[in-house]
Short mmCIF file of C-alpha atoms in Angstrom, two decimals:
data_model
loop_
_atom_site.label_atom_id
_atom_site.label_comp_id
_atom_site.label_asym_id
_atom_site.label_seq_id
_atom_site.Cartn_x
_atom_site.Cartn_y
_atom_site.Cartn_z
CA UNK A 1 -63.83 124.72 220.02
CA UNK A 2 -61.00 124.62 222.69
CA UNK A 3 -58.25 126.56 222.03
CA UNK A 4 -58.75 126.99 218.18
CA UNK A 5 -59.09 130.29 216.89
CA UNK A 6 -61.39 130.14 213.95
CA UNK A 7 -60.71 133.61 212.65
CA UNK A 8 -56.53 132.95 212.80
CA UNK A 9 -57.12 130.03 211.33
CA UNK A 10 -58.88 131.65 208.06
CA UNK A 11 -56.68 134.69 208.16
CA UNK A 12 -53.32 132.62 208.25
CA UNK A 13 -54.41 128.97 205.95
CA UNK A 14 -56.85 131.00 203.81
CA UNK A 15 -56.28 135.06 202.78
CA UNK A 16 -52.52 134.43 203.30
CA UNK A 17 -51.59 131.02 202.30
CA UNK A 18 -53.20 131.46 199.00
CA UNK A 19 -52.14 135.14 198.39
CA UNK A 20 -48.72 133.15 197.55
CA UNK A 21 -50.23 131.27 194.41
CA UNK A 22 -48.94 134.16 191.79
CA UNK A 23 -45.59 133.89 193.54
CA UNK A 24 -44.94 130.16 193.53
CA UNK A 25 -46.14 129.79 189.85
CA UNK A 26 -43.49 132.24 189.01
CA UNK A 27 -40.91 130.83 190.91
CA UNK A 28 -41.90 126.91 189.41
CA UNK A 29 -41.95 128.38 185.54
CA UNK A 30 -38.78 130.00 186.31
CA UNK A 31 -37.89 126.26 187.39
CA UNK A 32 -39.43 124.71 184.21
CA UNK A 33 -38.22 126.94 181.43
CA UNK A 34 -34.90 126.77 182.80
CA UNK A 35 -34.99 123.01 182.73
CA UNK A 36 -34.22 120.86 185.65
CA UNK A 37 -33.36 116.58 185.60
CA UNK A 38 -35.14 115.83 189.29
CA UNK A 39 -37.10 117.11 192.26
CA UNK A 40 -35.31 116.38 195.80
CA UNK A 41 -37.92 116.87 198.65
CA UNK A 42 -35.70 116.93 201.61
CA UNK A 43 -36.53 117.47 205.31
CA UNK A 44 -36.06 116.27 208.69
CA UNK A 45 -38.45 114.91 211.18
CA UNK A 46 -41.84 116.27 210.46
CA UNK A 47 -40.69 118.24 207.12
CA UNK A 48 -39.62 114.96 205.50
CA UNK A 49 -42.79 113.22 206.61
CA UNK A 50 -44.58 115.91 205.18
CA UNK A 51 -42.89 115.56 202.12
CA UNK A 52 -43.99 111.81 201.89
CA UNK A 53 -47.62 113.28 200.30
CA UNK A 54 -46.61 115.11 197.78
CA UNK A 55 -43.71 112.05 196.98
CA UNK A 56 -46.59 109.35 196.68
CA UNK A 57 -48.49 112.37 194.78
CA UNK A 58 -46.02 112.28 191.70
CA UNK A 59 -44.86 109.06 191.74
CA UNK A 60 -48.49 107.71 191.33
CA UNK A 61 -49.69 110.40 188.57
CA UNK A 62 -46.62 112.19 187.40
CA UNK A 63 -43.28 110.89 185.31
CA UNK A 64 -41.24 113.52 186.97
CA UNK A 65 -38.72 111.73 189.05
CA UNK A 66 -38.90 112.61 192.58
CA UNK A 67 -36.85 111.40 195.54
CA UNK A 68 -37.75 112.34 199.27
CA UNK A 69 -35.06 112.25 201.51
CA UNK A 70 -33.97 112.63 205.08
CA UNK A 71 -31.59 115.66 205.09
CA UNK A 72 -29.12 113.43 207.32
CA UNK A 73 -28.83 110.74 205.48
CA UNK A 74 -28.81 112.50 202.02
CA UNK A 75 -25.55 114.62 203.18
CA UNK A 76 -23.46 111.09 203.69
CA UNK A 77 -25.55 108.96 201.19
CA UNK A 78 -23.56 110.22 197.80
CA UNK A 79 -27.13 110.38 196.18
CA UNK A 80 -26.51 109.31 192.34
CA UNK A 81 -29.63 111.11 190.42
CA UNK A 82 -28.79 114.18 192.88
CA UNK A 83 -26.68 116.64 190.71
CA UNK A 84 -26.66 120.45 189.47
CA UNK A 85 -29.55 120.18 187.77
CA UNK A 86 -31.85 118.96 190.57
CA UNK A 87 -34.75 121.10 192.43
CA UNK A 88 -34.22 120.79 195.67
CA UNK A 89 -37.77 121.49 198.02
CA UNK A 90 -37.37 122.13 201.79
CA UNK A 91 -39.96 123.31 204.64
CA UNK A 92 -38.96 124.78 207.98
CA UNK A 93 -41.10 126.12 210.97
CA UNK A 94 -38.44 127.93 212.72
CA UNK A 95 -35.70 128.29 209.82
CA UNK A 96 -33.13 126.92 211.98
CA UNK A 97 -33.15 123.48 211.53
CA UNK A 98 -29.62 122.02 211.58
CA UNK A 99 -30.21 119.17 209.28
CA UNK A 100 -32.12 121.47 206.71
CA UNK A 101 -29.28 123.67 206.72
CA UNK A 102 -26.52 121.81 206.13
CA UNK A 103 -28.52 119.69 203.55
CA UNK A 104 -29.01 123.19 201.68
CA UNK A 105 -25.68 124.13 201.83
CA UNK A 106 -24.54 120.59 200.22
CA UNK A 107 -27.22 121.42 197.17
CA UNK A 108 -26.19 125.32 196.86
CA UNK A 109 -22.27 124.08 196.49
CA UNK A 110 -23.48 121.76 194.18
CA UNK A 111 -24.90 123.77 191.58
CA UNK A 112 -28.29 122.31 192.10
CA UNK A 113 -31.19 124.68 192.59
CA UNK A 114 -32.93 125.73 196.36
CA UNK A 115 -36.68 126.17 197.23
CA UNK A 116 -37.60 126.71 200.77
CA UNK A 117 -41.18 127.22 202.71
CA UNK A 118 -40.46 128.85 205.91
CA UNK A 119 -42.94 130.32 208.54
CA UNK A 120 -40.28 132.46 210.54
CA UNK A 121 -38.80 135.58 208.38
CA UNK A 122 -35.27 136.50 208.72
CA UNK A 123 -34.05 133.41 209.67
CA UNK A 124 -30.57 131.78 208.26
CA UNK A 125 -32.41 129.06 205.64
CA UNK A 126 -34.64 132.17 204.49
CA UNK A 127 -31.18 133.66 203.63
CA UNK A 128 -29.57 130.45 201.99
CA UNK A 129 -32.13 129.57 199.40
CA UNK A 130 -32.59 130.79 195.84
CA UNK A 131 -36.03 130.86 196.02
CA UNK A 132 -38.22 131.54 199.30
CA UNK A 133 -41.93 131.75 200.68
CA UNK A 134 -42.04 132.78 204.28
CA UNK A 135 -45.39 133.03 205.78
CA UNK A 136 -44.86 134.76 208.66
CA UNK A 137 -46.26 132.59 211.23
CA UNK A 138 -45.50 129.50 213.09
CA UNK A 139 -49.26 129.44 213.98
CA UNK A 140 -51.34 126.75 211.23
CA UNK A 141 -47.81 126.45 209.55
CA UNK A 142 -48.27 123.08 208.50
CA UNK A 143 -51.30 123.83 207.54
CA UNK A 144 -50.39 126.43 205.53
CA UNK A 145 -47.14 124.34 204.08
CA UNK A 146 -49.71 121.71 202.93
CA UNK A 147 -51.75 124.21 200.89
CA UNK A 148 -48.47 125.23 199.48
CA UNK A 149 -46.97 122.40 198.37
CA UNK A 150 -50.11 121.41 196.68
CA UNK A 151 -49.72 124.15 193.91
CA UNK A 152 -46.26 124.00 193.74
CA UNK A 153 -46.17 120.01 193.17
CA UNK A 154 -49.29 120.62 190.99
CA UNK A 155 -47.53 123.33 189.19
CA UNK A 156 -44.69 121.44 188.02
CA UNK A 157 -46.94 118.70 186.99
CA UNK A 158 -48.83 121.26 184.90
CA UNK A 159 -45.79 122.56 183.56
CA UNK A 160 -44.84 118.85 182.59
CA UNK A 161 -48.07 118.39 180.37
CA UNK A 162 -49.70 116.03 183.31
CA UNK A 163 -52.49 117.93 184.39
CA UNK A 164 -54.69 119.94 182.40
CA UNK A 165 -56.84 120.81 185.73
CA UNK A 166 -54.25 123.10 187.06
CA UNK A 167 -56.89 125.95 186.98
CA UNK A 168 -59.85 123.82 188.61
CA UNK A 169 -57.55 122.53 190.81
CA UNK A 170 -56.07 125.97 192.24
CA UNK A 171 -59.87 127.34 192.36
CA UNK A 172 -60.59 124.10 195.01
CA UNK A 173 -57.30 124.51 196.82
CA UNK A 174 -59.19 128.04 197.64
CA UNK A 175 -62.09 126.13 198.99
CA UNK A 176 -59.94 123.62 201.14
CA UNK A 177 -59.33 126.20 204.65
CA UNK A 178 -63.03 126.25 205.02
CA UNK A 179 -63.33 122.48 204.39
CA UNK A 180 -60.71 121.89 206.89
CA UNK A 181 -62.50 124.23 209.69
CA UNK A 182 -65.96 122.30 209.20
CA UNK A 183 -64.11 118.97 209.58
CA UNK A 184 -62.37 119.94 212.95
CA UNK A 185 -65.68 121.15 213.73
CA UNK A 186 -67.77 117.74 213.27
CA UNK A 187 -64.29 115.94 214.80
CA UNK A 188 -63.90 118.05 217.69
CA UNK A 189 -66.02 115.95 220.12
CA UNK A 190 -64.73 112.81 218.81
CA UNK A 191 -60.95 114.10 219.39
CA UNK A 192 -61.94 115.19 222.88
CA UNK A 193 -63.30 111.70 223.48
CA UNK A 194 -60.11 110.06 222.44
CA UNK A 195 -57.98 112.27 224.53
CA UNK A 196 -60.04 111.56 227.75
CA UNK A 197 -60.11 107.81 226.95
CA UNK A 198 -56.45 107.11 225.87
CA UNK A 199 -55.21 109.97 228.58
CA UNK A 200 -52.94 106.85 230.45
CA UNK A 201 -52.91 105.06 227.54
CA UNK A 202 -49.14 103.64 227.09
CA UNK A 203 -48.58 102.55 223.38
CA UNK A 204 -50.03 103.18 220.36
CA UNK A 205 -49.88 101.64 216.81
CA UNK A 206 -50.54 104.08 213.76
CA UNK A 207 -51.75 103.34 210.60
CA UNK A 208 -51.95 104.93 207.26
CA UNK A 209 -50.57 104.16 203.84
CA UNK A 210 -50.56 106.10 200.19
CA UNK A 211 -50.88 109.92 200.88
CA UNK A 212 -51.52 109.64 204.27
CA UNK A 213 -47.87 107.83 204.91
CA UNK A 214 -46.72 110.65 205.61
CA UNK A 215 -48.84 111.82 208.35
CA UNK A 216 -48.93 108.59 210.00
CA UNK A 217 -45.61 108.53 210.67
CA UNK A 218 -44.93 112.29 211.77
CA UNK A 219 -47.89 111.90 214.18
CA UNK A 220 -46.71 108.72 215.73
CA UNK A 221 -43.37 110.31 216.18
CA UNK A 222 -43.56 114.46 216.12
CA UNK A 223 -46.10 114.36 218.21
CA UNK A 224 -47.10 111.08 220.14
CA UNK A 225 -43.16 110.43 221.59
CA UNK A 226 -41.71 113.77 220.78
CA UNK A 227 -44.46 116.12 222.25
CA UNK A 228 -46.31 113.68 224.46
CA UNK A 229 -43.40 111.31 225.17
CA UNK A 230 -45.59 108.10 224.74
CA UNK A 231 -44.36 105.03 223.10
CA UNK A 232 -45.62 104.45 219.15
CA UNK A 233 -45.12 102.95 216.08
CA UNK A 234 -46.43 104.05 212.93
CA UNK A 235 -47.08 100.82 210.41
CA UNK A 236 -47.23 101.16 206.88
CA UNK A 237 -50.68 99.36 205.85
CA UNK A 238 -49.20 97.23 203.37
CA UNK A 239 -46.68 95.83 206.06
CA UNK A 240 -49.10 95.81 209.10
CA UNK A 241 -49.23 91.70 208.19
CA UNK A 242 -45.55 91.25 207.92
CA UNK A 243 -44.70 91.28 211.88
CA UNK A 244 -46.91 93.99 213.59
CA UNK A 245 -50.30 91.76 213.71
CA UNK A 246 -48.84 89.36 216.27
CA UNK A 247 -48.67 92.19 219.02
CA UNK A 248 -52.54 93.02 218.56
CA UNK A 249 -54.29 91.96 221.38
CA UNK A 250 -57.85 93.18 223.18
CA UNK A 251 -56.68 96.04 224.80
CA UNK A 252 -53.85 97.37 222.02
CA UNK A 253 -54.77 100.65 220.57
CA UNK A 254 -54.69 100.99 216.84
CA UNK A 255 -54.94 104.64 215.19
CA UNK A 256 -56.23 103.80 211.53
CA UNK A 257 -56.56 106.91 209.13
CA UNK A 258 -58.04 105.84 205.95
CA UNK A 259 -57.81 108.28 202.96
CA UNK A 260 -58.93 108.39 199.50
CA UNK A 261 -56.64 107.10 197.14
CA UNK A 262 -55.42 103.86 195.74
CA UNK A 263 -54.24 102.16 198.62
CA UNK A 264 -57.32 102.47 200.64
CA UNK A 265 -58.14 99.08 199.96
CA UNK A 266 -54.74 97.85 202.15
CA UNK A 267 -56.17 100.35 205.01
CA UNK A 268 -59.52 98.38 204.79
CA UNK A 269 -57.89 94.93 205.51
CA UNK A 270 -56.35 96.26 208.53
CA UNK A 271 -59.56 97.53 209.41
CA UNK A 272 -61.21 94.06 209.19
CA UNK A 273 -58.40 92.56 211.00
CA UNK A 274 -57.90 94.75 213.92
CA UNK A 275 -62.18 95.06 215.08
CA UNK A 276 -61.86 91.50 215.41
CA UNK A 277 -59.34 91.81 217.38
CA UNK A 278 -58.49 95.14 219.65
CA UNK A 279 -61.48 96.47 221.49
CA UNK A 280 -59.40 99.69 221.25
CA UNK A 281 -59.98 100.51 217.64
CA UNK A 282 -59.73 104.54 216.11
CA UNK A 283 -60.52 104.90 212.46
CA UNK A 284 -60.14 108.17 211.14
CA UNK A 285 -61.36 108.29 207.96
CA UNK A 286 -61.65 111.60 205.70
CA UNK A 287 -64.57 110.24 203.45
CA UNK A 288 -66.70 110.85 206.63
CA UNK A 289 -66.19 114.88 206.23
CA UNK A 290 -67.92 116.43 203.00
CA UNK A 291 -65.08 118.53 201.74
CA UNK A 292 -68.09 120.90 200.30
CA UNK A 293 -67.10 122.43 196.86
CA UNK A 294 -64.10 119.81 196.34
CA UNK A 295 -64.20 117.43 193.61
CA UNK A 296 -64.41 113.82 193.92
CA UNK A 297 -61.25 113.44 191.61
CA UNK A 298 -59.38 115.66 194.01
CA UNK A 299 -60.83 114.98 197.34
CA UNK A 300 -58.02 112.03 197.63
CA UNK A 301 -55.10 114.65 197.49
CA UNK A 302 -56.95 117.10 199.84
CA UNK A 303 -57.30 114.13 202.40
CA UNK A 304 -53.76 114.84 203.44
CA UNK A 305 -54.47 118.31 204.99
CA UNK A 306 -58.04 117.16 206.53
CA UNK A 307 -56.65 114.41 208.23
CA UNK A 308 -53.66 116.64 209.50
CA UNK A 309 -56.26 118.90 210.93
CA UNK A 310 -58.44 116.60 212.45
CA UNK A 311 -55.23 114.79 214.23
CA UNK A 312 -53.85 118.15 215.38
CA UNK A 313 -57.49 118.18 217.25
CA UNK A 314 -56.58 115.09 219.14
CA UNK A 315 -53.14 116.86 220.01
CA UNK A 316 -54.53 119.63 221.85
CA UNK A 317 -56.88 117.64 223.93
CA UNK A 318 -54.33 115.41 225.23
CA UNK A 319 -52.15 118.17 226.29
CA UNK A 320 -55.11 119.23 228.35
CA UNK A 321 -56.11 115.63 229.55
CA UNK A 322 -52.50 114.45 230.73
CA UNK A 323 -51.41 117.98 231.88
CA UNK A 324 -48.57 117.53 228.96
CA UNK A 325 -47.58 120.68 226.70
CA UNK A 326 -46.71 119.94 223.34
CA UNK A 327 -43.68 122.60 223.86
CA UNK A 328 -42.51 120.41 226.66
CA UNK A 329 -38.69 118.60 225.73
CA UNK A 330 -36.40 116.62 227.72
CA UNK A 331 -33.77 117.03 224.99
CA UNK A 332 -34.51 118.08 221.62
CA UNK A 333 -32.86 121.41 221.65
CA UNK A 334 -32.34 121.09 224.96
CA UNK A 335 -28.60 119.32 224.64
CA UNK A 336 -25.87 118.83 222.12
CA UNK A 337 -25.79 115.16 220.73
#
């Protein structure tokens, strides 16, 4: 495959992303028997959307309360259920991210408790938490962050007498890298053949709903306007009929991933809508990729980090096609605003 190293991919997502498990169940039960009211996934830009998972995740099969928030807005927002006895659940490529840091700094003066993912070591959010996994490399790091937030989210839900699978579960996490690499590798001409087609392609519309939320709208915005600089909108499935519709015409590209959990039924009445309409039509749905070894009652949490994959092909094939890197900023670290 173009530019993908297989054997990074393993080494980084697989032998070291799960060498971690002993470590975050220690860190989680040290969570649990001290006792804690909330969970506070916070981020900023692509962290918070990929905390919008593991969000829908508990909300749809666990009574612990969980709030995802954007790291801005929960500094000024005065957040009521936030207090001392909160968990508080960030992720950071670099370990620099402004917003992240202040939004740590507001928990740690509040009592509440800190639990960071980072891929850079030594780097000042590594330093502020109470609790920290670094995994060395910015390479596959969100890949890698998926696989770790499954057991941690999992973990607490265990913990919480919710899920009796915990050991099942952790055994098919194990399986997941080398479900993800045969995905990419059945998607791979597919994702080239998107890139060549939609290489002057001016707007897109994506989406997703349930797990997949959460991807929709960091790819629409991380990587379609931030990295690509082209116009998009991601559209929550259940609200594509509320406004969005009217602007679907013959030649309107629509990016529909469909996952496996409850809500797929609201992706499939977009899908019936929009091949009647658009000409321009890309479903990307993870029940096409066998998942081999996973079951079918957790293939609809796994979806999350197949369909991340499978979009991150499409990235890299239309940085080649439009002559675009995805390191490439006008601004975004570029200025002060």
């Amino acid at each position: 495959m173009f530019n993908f190293d297989e054997e990074l991919f393993l080494k980084l997502v697989e032998k070291e992303g799960l060498a971690y498990r002993s470590q975050i169940e220690d860190i989680v039960d040290g969570i649990c028997s001290k006792g804690y009211s909330n969970i506070f996934m916070i981020g900023a830009g692509g962290t918070i959307a990929m905390m919008y998972p593991y969000e829908y995740i508990l909300k749809s099969s666990s009574k612990i309360d969980v709030h995802a928030e954007i790291a801005a807005e929960f500094l000024v927002m005065n957040n009521k259920h936030f207090s001392k006895d909160s968990v508080c659940i960030f992720t950071s490529v670099s370990g620099t991210t402004k917003e992240t840091i202040e939004a740590i700094e507001y928990c740690k003066e509040r009592g509440a408790t800190t639990f960071a993912l980072v891929a850079e070591p030594d780097t000042p959010i590594t330093k502020l938490v109470d609790h920290c996994i670094t995994t060395g490399s910015e390479k596959h790091s969100f890949d890698t962050f998926f696989m770790l937030l499954y057991m941690v989210v999992f973990r607490f839900m265990h913990n919480n007498n919710e899920f009796p699978h915990y050991e099942q579960f952790t055994k098919e996490v194990a399986l997941l890298p080398q479900a993800i690499l045969d995905a990419v590798k059945a998607f791979d001409k597919r994702a080239e053949a998107f890139a060549v087609e939609h290489k002057d392609t001016n707007y897109h519309m994506m989406v997703g709903s349930g797990n997949l939320w959460g991807n929709t709208y960091s790819y629409a915005m991380c990587v379609l306007e931030e990295m690509q600089w082209i116009p998009a909108k991601s559209i929550h499935a259940a609200e594509f009929f509320h406004g969005t519709l009217e602007l679907v015409v013959e030649d309107t590209s629509v990016i529909l991933l469909k996952g496996e959990d409850e809500t797929r039924p609201l992706a499939d009445r977009v899908e019936r809508f929009a091949e009647k309409v658009t000409k321009r039509l890309t479903v990307i749905d993870t029940k096409d990729f066998a998942m081999e070894g996973i079951s079918d009652e957790f293939r609809k949490h796994f979806a999350v980090s197949i369909n991340w994959a499978l979009l991150s092909r499409i990235s890299v094939y239309l940085e080649r096609e439009r002559n675009h890197p995805l390191t490439l900023r006008r601004y975004y670290r570029k200025m002060e605003y």
